[in-house]
Short mmCIF file of C-alpha atoms in Angstrom, two decimals:
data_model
loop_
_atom_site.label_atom_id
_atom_site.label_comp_id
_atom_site.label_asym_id
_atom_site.label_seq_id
_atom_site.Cartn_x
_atom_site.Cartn_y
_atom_site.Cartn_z
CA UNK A 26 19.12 19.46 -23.66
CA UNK A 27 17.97 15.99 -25.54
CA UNK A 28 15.10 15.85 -27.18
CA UNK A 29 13.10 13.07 -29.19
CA UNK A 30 10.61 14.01 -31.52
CA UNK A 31 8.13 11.24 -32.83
CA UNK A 32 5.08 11.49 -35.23
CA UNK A 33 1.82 11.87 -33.42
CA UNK A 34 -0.61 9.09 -33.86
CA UNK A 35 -2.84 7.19 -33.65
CA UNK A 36 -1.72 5.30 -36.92
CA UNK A 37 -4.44 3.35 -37.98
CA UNK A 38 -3.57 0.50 -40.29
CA UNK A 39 -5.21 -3.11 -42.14
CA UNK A 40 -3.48 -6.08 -41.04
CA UNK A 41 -0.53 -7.21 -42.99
CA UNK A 42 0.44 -3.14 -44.06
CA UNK A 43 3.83 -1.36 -43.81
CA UNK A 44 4.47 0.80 -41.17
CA UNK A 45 6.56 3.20 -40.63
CA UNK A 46 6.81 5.58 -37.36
CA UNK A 47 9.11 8.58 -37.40
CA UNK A 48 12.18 9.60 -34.80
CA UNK A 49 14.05 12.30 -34.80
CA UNK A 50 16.16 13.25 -32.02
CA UNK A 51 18.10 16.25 -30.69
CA UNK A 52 21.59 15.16 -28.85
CA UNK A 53 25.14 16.04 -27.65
CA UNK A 54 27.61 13.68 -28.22
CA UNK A 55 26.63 9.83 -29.49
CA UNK A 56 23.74 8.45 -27.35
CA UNK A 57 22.21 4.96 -27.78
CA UNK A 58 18.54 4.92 -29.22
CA UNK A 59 15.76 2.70 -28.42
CA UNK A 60 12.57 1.57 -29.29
CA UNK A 61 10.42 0.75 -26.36
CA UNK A 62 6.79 -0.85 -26.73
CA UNK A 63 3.52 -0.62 -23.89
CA UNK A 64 0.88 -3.16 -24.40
CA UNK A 65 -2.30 -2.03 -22.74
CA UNK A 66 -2.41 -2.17 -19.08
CA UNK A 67 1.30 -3.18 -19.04
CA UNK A 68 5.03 -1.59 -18.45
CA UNK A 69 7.50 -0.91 -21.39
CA UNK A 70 9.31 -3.63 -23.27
CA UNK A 71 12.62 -2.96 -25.12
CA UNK A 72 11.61 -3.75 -28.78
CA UNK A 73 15.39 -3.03 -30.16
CA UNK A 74 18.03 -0.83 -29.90
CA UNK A 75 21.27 0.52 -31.72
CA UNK A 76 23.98 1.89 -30.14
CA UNK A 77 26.19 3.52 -32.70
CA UNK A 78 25.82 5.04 -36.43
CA UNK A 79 24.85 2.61 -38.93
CA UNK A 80 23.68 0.10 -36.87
CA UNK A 81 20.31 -1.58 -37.68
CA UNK A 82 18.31 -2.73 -34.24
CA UNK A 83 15.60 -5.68 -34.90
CA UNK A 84 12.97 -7.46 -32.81
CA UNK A 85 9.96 -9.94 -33.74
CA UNK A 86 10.01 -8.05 -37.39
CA UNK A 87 10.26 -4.76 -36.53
CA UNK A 88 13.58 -2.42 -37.52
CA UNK A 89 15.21 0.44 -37.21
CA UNK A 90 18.26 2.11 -38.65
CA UNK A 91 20.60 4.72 -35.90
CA UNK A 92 21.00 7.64 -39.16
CA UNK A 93 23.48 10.22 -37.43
CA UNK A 94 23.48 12.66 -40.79
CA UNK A 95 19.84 12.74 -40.70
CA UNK A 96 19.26 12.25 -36.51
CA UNK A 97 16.96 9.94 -37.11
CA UNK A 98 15.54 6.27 -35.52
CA UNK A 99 12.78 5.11 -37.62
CA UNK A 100 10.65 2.09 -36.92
CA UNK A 101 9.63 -0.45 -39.75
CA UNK A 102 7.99 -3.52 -39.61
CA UNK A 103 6.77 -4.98 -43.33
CA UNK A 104 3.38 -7.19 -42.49
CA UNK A 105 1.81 -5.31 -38.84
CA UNK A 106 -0.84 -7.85 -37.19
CA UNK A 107 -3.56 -7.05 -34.93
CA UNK A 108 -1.17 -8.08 -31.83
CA UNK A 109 0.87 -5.22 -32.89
CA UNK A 110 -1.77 -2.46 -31.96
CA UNK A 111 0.47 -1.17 -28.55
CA UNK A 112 2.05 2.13 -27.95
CA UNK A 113 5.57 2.67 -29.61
CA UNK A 114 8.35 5.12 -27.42
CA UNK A 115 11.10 6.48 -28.97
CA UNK A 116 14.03 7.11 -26.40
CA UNK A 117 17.99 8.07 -26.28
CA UNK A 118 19.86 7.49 -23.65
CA UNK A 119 23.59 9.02 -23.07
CA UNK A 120 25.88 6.50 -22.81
CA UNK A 121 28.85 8.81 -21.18
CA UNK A 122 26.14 9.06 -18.19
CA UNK A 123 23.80 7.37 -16.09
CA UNK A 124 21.59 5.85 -18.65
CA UNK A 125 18.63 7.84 -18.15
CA UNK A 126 16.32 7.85 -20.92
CA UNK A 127 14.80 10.73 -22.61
CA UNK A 128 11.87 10.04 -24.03
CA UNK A 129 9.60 10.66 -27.27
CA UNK A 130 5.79 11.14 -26.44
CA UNK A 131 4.66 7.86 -27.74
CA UNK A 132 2.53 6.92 -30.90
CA UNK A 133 -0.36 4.56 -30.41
CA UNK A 134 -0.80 1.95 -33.42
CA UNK A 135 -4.48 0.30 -33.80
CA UNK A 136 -4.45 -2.45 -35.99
CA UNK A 137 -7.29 -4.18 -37.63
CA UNK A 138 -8.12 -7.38 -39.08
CA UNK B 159 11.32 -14.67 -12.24
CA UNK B 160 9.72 -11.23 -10.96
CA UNK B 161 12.00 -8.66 -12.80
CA UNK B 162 10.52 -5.67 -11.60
CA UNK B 163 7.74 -5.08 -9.33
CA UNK B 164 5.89 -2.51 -8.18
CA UNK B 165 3.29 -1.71 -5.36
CA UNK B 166 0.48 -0.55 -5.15
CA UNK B 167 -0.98 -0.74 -8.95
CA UNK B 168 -3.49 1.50 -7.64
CA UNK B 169 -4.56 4.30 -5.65
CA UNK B 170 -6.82 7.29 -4.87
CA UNK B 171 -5.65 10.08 -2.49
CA UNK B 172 -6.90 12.87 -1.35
CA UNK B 173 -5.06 16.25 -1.49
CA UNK B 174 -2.41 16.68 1.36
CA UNK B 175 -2.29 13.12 1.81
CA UNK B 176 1.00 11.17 1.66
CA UNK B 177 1.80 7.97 0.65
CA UNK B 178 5.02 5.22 -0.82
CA UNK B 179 5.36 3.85 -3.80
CA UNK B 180 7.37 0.98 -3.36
CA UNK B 181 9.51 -0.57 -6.40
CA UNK B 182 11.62 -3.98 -5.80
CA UNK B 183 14.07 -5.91 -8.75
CA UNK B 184 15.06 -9.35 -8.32
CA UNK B 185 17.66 -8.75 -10.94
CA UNK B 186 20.59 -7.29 -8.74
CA UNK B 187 20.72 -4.15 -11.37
CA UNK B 188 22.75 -1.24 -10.24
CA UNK B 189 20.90 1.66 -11.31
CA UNK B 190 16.67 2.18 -10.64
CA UNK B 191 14.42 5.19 -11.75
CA UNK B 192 11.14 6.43 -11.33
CA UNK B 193 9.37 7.86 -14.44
CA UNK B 194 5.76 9.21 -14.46
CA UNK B 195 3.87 8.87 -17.61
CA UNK B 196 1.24 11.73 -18.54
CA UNK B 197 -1.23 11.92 -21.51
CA UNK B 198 0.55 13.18 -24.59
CA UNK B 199 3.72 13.66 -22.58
CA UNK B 200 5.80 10.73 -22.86
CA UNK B 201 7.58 9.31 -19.64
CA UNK B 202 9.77 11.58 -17.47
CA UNK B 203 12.30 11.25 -15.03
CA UNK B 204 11.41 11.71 -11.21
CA UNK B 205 14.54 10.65 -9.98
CA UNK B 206 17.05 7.96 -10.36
CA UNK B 207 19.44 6.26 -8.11
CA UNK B 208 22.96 4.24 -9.56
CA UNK B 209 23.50 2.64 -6.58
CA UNK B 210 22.47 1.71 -2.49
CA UNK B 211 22.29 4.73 -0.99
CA UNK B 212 22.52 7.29 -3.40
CA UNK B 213 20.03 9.24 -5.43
CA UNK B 214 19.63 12.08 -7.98
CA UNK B 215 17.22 14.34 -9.22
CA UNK B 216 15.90 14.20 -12.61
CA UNK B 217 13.89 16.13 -14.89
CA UNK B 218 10.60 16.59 -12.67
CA UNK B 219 11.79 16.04 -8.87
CA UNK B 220 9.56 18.55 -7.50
CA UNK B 221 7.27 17.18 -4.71
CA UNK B 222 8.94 13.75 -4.65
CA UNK B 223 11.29 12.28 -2.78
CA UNK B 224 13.29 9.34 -3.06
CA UNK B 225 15.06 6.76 -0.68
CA UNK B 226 17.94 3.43 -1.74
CA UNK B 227 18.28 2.10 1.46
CA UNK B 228 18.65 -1.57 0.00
CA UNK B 229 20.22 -2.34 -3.72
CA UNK B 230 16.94 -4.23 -4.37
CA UNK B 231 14.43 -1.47 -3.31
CA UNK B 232 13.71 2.10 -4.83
CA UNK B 233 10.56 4.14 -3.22
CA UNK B 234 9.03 6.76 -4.12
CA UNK B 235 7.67 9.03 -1.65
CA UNK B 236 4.74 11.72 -2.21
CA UNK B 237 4.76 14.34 1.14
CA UNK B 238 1.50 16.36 0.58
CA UNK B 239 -0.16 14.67 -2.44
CA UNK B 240 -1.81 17.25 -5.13
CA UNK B 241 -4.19 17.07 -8.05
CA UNK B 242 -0.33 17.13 -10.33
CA UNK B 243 0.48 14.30 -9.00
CA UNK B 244 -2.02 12.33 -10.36
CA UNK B 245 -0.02 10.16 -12.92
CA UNK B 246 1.44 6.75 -13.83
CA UNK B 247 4.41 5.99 -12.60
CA UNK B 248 6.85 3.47 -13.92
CA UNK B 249 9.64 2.53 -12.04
CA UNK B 250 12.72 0.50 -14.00
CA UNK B 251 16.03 -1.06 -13.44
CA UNK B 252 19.47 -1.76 -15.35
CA UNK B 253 22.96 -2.88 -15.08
CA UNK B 254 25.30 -0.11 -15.75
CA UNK B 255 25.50 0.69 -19.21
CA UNK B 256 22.82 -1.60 -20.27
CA UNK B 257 18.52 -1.15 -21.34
CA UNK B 258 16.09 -0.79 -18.92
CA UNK B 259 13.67 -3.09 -17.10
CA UNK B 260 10.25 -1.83 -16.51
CA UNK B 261 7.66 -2.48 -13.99
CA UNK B 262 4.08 -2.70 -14.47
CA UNK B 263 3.32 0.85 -13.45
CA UNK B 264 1.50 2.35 -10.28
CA UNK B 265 -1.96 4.05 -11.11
CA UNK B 266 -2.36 7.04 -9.22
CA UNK B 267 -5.12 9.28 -8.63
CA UNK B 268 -5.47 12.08 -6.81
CA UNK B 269 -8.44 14.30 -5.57
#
């Protein structure tokens, strides 16, 4: 079945660093990939998404790049701030189906000034 | 603008015990799901519905059970509560074809 595979965290990082967190997913067919983000205490947010090879997904700084030769969703942002520290969910959804997401295991990102 | 809302945010059972969660979208999306989130574990499907009146299972449906009676409403029904159970769950929304809207999540503990 599908299957998204995400670096394990927490990823620790100074204000104003790169970042980078890892996807890699396992899929039949073409699904749509998504970045999702939980703030403490709160639901999930759609950060970005891409639904198709190629195609770059941004979102308040943050990108990601749908690579079908290397399966992979990566999340970038160029300058993280302390408002940034959440945890990060990879997910792929089918889009033949019902939309139900699969999801990654999360990685938490702590931020600090 | 409500989006997605869900009730109770909290709770403590005991084992054996039964109990609703109750999820409600002002959005007039099509499909609704109910997702329980587990340390280290991600979030996994409980069930899902793509309409009024219909439901499926999804990748952890055991002990659950699910009911669409209105487009608006999704709950989330726990028979005989157990210690497994104890979880967040997230229920969400979408049009067809289209990302989903999450709710706030439902703390749940049980003893």
């Amino acid at each position: 079945g599908d299957s998204v595979t995400q670096m394990e965290g927490p990823v620790t990082l100074s204000e104003e660093a790169f970042l980078t967190i890892n996807c890699t997913y396992t899929a039949t067919g073409y699904p749509s990939l998504f970045w999702y983000v939980q703030y403490p205490g709160e639901g999930l947010q759609l950060l970005l998404k891409a639904t198709k090879a190629d195609d770059k997904g941004s979102n308040k700084g943050f990108e990601a790049t749908y690579r079908k030769e290397t399966t992979s969703f990566h999340l970038e942002k160029g300058s993280v701030q302390v408002s940034d520290s959440a945890v990060y969910f990879c997910a792929l959804s089918d889009p033949t189906g019902y939309s139900t997401l699969t999801f990654g295991k999360g990685t938490m990102l702590l931020v600090s000034p | 603008n409500a989006g997605v809302t869900q009730t109770p945010k909290f709770r403590v059972l005991k084992t054996g015990q039964s109990m609703t969660l109750l999820c409600a979208q002002d959005m007039n999306h099509e499909y609704m799901y109910w997702y329980r989130q587990d340390p280290g574990m991600g979030l996994r499907l409980i069930h899902y519905s793509v309409g009024e009146g219909t439901t499926a299972k999804g990748e952890v449906p055991d002990g659950y059970n699910v009911s669409r009676l209105k487009k608006q409403n999704f709950l989330l029904g726990l028979e005989s509560a157990a210690p497994s159970q104890t979880s967040v769950y997230f229920c969400a929304s979408s049009p067809r074809g289209q990302p989903q809207h999450f709710g706030d999540g439902t703390r749940l503990s049980i003893l």
